[in-house]
Coordinates of C-alpha atoms in Angstrom, one line a residue:
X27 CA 72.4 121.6 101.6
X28 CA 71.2 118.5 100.5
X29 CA 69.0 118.1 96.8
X30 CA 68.6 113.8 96.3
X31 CA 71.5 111.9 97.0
X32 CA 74.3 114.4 96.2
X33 CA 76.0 116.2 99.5
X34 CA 77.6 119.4 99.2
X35 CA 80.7 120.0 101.2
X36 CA 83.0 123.2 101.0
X37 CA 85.6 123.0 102.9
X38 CA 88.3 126.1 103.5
X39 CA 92.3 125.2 104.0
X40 CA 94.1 128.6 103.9
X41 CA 97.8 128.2 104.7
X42 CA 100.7 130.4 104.8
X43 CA 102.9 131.5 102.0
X44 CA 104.2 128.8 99.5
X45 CA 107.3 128.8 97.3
X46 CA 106.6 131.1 94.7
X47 CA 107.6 129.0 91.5
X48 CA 104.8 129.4 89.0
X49 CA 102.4 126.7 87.9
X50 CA 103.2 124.8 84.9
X51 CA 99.7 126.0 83.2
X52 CA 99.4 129.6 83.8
X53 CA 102.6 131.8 84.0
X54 CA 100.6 134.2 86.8
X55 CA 100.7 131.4 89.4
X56 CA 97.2 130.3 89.7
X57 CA 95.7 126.8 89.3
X58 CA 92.3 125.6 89.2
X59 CA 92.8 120.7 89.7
X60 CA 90.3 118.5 89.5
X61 CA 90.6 115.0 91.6
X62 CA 88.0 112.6 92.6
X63 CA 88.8 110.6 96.7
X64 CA 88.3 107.1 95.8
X65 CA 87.3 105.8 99.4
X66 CA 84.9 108.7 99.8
X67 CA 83.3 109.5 96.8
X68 CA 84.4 113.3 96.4
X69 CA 84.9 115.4 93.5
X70 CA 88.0 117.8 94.4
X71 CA 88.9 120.9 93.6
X72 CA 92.0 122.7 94.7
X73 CA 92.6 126.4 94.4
X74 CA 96.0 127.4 94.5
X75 CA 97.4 131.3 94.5
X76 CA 101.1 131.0 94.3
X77 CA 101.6 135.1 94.0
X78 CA 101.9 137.8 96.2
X79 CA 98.7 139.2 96.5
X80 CA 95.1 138.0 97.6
X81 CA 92.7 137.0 94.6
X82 CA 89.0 136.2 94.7
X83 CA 88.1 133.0 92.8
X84 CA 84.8 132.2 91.9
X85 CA 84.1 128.7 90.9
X86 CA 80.7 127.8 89.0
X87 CA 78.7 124.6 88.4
X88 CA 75.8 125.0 86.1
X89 CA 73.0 123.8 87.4
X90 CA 74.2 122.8 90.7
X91 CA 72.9 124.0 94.0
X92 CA 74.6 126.8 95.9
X93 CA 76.5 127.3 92.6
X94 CA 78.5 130.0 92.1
X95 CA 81.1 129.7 95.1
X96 CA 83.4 132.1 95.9
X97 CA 86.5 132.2 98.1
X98 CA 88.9 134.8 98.8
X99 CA 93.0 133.0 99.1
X100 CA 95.6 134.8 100.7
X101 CA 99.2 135.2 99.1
X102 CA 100.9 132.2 98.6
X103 CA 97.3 130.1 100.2
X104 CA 94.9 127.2 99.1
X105 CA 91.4 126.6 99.2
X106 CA 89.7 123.1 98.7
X107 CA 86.1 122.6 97.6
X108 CA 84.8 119.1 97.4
X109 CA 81.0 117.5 96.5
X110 CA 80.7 114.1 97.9
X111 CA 79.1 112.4 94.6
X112 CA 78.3 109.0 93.3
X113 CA 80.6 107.4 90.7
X114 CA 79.5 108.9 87.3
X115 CA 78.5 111.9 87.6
X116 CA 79.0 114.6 85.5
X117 CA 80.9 117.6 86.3
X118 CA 81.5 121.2 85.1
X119 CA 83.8 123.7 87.0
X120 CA 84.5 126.9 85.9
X121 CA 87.5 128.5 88.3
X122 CA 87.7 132.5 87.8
X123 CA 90.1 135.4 89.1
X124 CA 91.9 138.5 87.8
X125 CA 93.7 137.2 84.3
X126 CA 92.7 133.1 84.8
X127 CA 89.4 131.3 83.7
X128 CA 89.7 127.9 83.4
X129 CA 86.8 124.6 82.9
X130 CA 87.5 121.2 84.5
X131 CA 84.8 118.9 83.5
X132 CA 84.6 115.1 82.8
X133 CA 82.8 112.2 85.4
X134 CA 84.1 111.5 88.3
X135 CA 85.0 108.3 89.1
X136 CA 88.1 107.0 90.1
X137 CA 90.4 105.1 87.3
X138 CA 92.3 107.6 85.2
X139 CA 90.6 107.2 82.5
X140 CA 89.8 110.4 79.5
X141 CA 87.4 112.2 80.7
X142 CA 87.8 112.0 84.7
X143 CA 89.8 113.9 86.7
X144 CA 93.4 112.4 86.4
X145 CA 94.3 113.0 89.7
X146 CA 92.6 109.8 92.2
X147 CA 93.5 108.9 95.8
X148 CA 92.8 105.8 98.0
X149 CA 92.3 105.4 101.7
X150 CA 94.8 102.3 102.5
X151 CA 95.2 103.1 106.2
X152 CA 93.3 104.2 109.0
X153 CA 93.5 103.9 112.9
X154 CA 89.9 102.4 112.7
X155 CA 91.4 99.7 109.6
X156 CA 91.0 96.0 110.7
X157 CA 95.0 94.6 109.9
X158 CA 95.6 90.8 110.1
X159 CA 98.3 89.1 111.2
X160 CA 99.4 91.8 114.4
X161 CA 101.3 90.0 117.1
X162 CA 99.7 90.2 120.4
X163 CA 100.4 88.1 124.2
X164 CA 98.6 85.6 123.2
X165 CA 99.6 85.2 119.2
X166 CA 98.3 86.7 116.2
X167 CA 95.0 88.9 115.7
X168 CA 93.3 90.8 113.8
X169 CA 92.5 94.5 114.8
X170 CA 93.2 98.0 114.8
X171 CA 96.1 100.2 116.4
X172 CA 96.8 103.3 117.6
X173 CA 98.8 105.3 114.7
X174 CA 99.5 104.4 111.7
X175 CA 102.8 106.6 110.2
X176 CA 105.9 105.9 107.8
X177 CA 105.3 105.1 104.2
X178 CA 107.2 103.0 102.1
X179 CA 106.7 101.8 98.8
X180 CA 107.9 100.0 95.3
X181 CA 106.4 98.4 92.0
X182 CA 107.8 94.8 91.2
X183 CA 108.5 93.5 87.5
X184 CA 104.9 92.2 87.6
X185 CA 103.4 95.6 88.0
X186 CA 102.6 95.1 91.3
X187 CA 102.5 97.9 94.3
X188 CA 104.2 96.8 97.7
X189 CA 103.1 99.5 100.2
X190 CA 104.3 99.6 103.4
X191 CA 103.8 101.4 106.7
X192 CA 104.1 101.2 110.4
X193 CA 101.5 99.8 112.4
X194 CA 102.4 102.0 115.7
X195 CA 100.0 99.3 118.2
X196 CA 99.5 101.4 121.3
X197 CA 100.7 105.2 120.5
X198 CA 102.5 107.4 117.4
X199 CA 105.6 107.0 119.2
X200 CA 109.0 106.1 117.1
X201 CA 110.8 103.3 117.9
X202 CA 112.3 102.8 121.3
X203 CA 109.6 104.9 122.7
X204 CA 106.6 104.0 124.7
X205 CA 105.9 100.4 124.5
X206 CA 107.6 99.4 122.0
X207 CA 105.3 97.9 120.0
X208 CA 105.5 98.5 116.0
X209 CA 105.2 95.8 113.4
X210 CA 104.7 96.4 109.7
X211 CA 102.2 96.2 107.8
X212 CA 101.5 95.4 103.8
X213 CA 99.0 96.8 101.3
X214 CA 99.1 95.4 98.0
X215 CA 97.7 95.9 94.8
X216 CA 98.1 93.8 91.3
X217 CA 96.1 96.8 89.2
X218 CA 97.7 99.4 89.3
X219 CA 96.3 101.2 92.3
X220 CA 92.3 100.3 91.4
X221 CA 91.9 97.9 93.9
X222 CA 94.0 96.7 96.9
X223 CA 94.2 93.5 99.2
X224 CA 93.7 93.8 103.0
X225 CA 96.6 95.0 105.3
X226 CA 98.4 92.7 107.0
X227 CA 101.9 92.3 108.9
X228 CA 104.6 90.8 107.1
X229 CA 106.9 91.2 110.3
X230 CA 106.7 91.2 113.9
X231 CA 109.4 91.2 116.4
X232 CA 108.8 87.9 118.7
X233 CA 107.7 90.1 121.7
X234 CA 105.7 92.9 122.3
X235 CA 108.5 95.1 123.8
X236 CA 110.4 94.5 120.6
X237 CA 109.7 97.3 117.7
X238 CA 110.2 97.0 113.9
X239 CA 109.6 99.9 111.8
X240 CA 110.9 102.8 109.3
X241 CA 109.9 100.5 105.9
X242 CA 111.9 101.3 102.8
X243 CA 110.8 98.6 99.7
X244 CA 113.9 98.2 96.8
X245 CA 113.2 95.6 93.9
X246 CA 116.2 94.1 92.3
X247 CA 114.9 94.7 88.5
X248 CA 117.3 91.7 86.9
X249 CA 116.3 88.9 89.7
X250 CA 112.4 90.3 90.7
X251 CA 113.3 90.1 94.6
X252 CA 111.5 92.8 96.5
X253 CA 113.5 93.4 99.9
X254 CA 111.7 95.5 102.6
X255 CA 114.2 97.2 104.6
X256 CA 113.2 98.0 108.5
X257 CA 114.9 99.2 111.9
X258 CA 114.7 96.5 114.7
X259 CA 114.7 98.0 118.7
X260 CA 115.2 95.4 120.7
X261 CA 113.3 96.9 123.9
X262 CA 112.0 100.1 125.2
X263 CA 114.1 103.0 125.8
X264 CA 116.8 101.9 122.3
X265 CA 115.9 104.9 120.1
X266 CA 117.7 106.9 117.6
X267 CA 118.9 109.3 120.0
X268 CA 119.5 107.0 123.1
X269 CA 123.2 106.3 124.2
X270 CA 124.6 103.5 121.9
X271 CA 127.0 100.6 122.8
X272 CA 129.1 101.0 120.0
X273 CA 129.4 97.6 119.1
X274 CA 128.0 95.9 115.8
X275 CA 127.1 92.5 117.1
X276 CA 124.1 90.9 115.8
X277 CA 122.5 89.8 119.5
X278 CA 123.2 93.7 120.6
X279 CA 120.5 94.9 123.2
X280 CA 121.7 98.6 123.6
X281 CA 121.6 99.0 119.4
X282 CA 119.1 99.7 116.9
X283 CA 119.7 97.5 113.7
X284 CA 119.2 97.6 110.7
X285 CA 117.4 94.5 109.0
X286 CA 115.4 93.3 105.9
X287 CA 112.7 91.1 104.6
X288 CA 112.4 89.6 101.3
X289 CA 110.2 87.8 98.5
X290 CA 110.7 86.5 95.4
X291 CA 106.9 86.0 94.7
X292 CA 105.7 89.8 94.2
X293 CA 104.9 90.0 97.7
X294 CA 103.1 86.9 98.1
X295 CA 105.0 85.9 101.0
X296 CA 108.0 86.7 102.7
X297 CA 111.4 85.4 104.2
X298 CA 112.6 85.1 107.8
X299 CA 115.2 88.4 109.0
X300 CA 118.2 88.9 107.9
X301 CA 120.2 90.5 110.3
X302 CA 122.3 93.7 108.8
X303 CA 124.5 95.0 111.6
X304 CA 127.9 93.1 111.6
X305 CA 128.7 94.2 107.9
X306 CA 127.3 97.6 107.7
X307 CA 127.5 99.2 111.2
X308 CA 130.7 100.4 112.3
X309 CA 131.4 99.9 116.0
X310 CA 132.0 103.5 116.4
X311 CA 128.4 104.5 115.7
X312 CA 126.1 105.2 118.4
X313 CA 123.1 104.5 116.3
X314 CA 121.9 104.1 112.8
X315 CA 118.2 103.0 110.9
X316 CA 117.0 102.4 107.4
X317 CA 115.5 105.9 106.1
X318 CA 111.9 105.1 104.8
X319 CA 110.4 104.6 101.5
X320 CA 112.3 103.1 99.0
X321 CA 116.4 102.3 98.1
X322 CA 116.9 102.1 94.2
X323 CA 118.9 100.3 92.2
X324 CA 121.1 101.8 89.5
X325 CA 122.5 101.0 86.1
X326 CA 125.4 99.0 87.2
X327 CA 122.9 97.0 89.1
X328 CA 124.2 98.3 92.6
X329 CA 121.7 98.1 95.1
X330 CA 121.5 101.5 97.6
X331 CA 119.9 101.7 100.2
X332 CA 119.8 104.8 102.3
X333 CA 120.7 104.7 106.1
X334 CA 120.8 107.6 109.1
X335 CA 123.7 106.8 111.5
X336 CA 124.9 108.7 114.5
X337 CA 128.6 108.7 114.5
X338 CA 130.8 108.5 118.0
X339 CA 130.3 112.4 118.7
X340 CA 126.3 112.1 118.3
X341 CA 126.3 114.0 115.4
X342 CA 123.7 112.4 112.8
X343 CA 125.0 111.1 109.0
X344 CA 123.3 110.1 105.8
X345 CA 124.4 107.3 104.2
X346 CA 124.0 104.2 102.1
X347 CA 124.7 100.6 102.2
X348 CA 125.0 98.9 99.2
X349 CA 125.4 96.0 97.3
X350 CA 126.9 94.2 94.3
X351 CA 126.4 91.1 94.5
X352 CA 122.4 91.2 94.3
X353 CA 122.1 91.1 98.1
X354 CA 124.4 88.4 99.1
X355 CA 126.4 90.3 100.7
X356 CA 126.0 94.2 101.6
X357 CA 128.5 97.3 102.3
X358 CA 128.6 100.5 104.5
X359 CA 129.3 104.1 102.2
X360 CA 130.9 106.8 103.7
X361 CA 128.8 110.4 105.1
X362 CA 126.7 112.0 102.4
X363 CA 126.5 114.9 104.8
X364 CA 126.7 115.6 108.8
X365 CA 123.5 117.2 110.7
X366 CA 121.3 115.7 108.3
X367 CA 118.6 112.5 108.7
X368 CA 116.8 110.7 106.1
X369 CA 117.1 111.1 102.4
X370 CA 116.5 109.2 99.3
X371 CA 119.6 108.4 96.2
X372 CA 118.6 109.3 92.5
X373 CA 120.9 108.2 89.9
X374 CA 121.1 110.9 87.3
X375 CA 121.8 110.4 83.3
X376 CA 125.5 111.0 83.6
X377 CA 125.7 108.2 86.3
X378 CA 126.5 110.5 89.2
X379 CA 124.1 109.5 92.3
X380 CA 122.6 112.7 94.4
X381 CA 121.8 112.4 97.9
X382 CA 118.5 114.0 98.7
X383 CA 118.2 114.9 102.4
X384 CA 116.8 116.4 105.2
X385 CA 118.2 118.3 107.5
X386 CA 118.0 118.6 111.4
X387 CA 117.7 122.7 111.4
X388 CA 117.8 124.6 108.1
X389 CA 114.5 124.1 106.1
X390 CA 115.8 123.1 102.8
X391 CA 116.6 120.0 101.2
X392 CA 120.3 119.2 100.9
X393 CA 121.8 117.5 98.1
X394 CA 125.3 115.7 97.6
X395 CA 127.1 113.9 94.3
X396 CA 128.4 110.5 94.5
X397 CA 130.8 110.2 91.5
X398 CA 131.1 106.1 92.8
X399 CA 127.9 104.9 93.0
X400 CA 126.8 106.3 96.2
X401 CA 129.4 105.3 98.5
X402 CA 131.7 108.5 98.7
X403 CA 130.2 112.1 98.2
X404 CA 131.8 115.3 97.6
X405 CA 130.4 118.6 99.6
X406 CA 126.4 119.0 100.5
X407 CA 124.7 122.1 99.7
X408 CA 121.4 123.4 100.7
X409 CA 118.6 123.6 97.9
X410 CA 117.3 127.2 96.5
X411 CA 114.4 125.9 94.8
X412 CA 113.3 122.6 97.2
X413 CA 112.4 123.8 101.1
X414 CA 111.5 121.4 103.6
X415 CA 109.7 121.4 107.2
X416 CA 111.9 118.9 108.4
X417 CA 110.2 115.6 107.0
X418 CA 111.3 112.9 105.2
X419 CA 110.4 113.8 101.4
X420 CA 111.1 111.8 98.2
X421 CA 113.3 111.9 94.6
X422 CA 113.3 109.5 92.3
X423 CA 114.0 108.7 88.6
X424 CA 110.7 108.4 86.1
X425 CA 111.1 105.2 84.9
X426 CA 108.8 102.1 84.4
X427 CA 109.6 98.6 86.3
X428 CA 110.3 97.7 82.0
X429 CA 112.9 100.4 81.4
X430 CA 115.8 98.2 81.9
X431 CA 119.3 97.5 80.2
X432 CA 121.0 94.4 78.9
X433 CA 121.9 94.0 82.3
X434 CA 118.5 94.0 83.9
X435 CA 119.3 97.0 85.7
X436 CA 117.2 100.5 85.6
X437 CA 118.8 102.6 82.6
X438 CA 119.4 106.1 83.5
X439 CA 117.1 109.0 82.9
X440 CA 117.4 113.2 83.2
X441 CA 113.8 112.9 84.1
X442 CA 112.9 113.1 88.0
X443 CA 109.9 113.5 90.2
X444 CA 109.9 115.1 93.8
X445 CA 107.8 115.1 96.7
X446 CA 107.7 117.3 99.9
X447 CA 106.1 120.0 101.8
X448 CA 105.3 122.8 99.7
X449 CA 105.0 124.8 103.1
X450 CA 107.8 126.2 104.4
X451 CA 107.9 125.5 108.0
X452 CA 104.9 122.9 108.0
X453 CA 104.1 119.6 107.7
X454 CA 101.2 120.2 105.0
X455 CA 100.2 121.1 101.1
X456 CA 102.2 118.1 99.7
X457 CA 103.5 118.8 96.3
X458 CA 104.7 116.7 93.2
X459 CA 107.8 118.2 90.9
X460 CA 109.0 117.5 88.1
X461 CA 112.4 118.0 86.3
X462 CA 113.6 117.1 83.1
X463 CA 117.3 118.1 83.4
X464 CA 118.7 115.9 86.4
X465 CA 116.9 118.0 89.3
X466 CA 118.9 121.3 88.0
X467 CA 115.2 122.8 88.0
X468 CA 111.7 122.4 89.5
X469 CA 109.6 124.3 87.2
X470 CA 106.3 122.0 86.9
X471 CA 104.9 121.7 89.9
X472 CA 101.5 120.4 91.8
X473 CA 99.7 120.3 95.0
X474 CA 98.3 116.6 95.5
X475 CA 97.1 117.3 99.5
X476 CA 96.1 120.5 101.2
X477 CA 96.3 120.3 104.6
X478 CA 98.2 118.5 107.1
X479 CA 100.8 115.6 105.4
X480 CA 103.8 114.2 106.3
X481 CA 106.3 111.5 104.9
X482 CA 106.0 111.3 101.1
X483 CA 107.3 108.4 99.0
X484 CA 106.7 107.9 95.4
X485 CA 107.1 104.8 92.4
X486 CA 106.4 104.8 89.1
X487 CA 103.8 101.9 87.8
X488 CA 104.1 100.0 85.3
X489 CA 101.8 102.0 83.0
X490 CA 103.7 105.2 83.3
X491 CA 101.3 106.5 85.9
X492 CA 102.9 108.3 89.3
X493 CA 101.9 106.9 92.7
X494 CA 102.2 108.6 95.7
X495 CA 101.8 107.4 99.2
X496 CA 101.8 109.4 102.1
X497 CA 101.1 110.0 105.5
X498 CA 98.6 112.4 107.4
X499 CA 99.5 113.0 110.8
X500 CA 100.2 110.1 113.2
X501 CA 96.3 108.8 113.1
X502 CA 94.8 110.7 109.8
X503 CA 95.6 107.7 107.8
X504 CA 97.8 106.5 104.7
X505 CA 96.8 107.6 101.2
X506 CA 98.1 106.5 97.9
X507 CA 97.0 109.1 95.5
X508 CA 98.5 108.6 91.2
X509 CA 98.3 110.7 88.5
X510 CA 99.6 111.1 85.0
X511 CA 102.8 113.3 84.1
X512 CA 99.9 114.9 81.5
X513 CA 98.0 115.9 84.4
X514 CA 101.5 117.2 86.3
X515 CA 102.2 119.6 83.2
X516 CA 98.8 120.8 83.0
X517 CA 97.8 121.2 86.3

């Protein structure tokens, strides 16, 4: 129904059951969140019922039309209602079921302003996006592609965002599959997430048939250089999982390798590729590739960067490189964990660094303590509070680009944010965590996507805001959504 120019959507996204933590705001599991889509112009309101029995919510908006609505959530389901709106209008929801009643009002409009829903999300990346700077036969161009998966992302001293991605040309296949033909692309934005520049590559192989892809972004806080880590396939058919030559020569055909981009200008521009392989691949590997989204640096001012390697009986590794010499020269760590794939290293506030992974099978994240830095780990064990679907998920420390110690290096923090499938055995209902005592618990929690999602990666901007970016499918798009740890603890 349509009154003027205000829309009305409902739209219905039931899924199965959820962990049951309870929500941070209301002990019996419910949660009524306001957020307002950027690119779209919709007021949001998700419905979660994190118990174990079906409730009826009614949600009202006085003096709206088709106001009350009502919706009927399964055990452990979601609902999302959304009114496509123009900036500035005012809002009043009341959310109602057995023992919760709960009002969200303010304007919506995006900026996280009092009084708007503190929750936003941005559009950066769609199939249909017009990217500049894409290699073709015949040199650069400007246009579209076919998928457009793998977030990456980091905030530099400056405040600004580097997002990255995968720019998948002719199909979502990974690297080594199909053509071939993956180059990666850059969004950027100098205000926090308001506004962002056009996407455009900052690397392309030289050839179509060569692939680059699985971004992860680390910023050196004491020298401001932003690397973006990436895989390299030198032709069709070199994938994760295809025989390796076990050798670690640079000009290797049969290998994937592991390279980097860098700049010292906030993103502004970037460097030619430095080649990674001869230092941090051992010859015995079959394969290896940067794991996606972000490295981190830690108090001693060690740069870590996470890595997947296949090791001379095919069995798959996490691992790090490293380095501690601010990039000049850069070091291979020993197994996090066998029969895992990517992960992500938090340094907690004793100095240990935990490995958070996925693994190939059993849907939970694993976890493993460097006492060194994150080059040697004792033994892995499976998470009881964090599952995972088998995607590449995120941890990282809360701290601001200026939380930094006499060294210029991050200081060290008990505080730490998660992102991952809240669904057990699907890729959907992204959810944000938060823990205050090193990741030992979970118990603030909140959904920032119904629906279909995959690879999460977070930063922390320079206003103490959250960003997330993620992925929705191979051709959905990629969002950045932010919110405020206020909104996290209340939602």
């Amino acid at each position: 129904m349509l009154r003027g120019l205000l829309a009305l959507v409902l739209f219905l996204a039931a899924t199965a059951a959820l962990s049951p933590a309870p929500a941070a705001a209301d002990a019996s599991g419910i949660s009524a969140t306001a957020g307002f889509d950027c690119t779209d112009s919709r007021l949001q309101l998700v419905l979660e019922n994190r118990t174990g029995a079906q409730r009826t919510f009614t949600v009202t908006w006085p003096g709206r039309s088709g106001s009350p609505w009502t919706r009927t959530i399964a055990a452990g389901g979601n609902a999302l209602l959304y009114w496509t709106v123009p900036a500035g209008t005012p809002y009043s929801l009341r959310t109602v079921t057995d023992g919760f009643d709960t009002t969200r009002s303010g304007t919506a409009r995006c900026g996280l302003a009092a009084g708007t829903p503190q929750l936003n999300s941005t559009t950066l990346l769609r199939t249909s996006t017009t990217i500049s700077g894409l290699n073709g036969p015949d040199g650069t161009y400007a246009g579209t592609v076919k998928s457009v998966r793998i977030p990456g992302m980091a905030v530099t001293g400056n405040g600004t965002i580097l997002a990255v991605a995968d720019a998948r040309v002719d199909g979502s296949y990974d690297l080594g599959g199909g053509t071939n033909n993956i180059q990666i692309v850059l969004m950027r934005s100098t205000d926090g997430g308001l506004t962002w520049q056009a996407p455009r590559v900052i690397h392309h192989a030289a050839t179509t048939s060569e692939g680059v892809g699985d971004p992860s972004v680390l910023v050196d806080r004491a020298t401001g250089t932003a690397y973006v880590f990436y895989t390299y396939s030198p032709r069709p058919g070199v994938s994760f999982w295809s025989a390796g030559s076990g050798s670690n020569a640079a000009g290797d055909r049969d290998s994937l390798h592991v390279q980097y981009v860098k700049s010292t200008d906030h993103g502004v521009t970037w460097s030619a590729p430095v080649e990674l392989n001869p230092s941090v691949k051992d010859p015995s590997w079959q394969q290896l590739f940067a794991s996606s989204g972000h490295g981190v640096q830690t108090s001693t001012g060690r740069l870590v960067q996470p890595i997947v390697y296949r090791d001379a009986a095919g069995t798959s590794h996490a691992a790090n490189i490293y380095s501690d010499d601010h990039g000049v020269t850069w070091r291979r760590g020993s197994s996090a964990a066998g029969g895992v794939n990517e992960s992500k290293a938090v340094e907690r506030s004793t100095g240990a660094v935990t490995q958070n992974m996925r693994h190939n099978s059993v849907r939970s994240r694993h976890l493993a303590t460097s006492a060194d830095g994150g080059v040697t780990f004792g033994a892995a064990t499976a998470s009881a509070v964090l599952n995972d679907p088998l995607c590449n998920a995120d941890e990282l420390s809360y701290l601001t680009p200026a939380q930094r110690g006499a060294n210029g290096a991050p200081v060290r923090t008990a505080t730490a944010l998660y992102s991952g499938n809240a669904h057990p055995s699907a890729r959907s209902d992204l959810t944000v965590r938060l823990s205050t005592d090193d990741g030992a618990t979970w118990p603030t929690r909140a959904l920032i996507r119904t629906g279909t999602a995959g690879y999460s990666t977070m930063a922390v901007l320079a206003n103490g805001q959250v960003g997330v970016l993620y992925e929705i499918g191979d051709t959905g798009g990629i969002v950045f959504a932010r919110f405020t740890l206020d909104w996290l603890r209340t939602a």
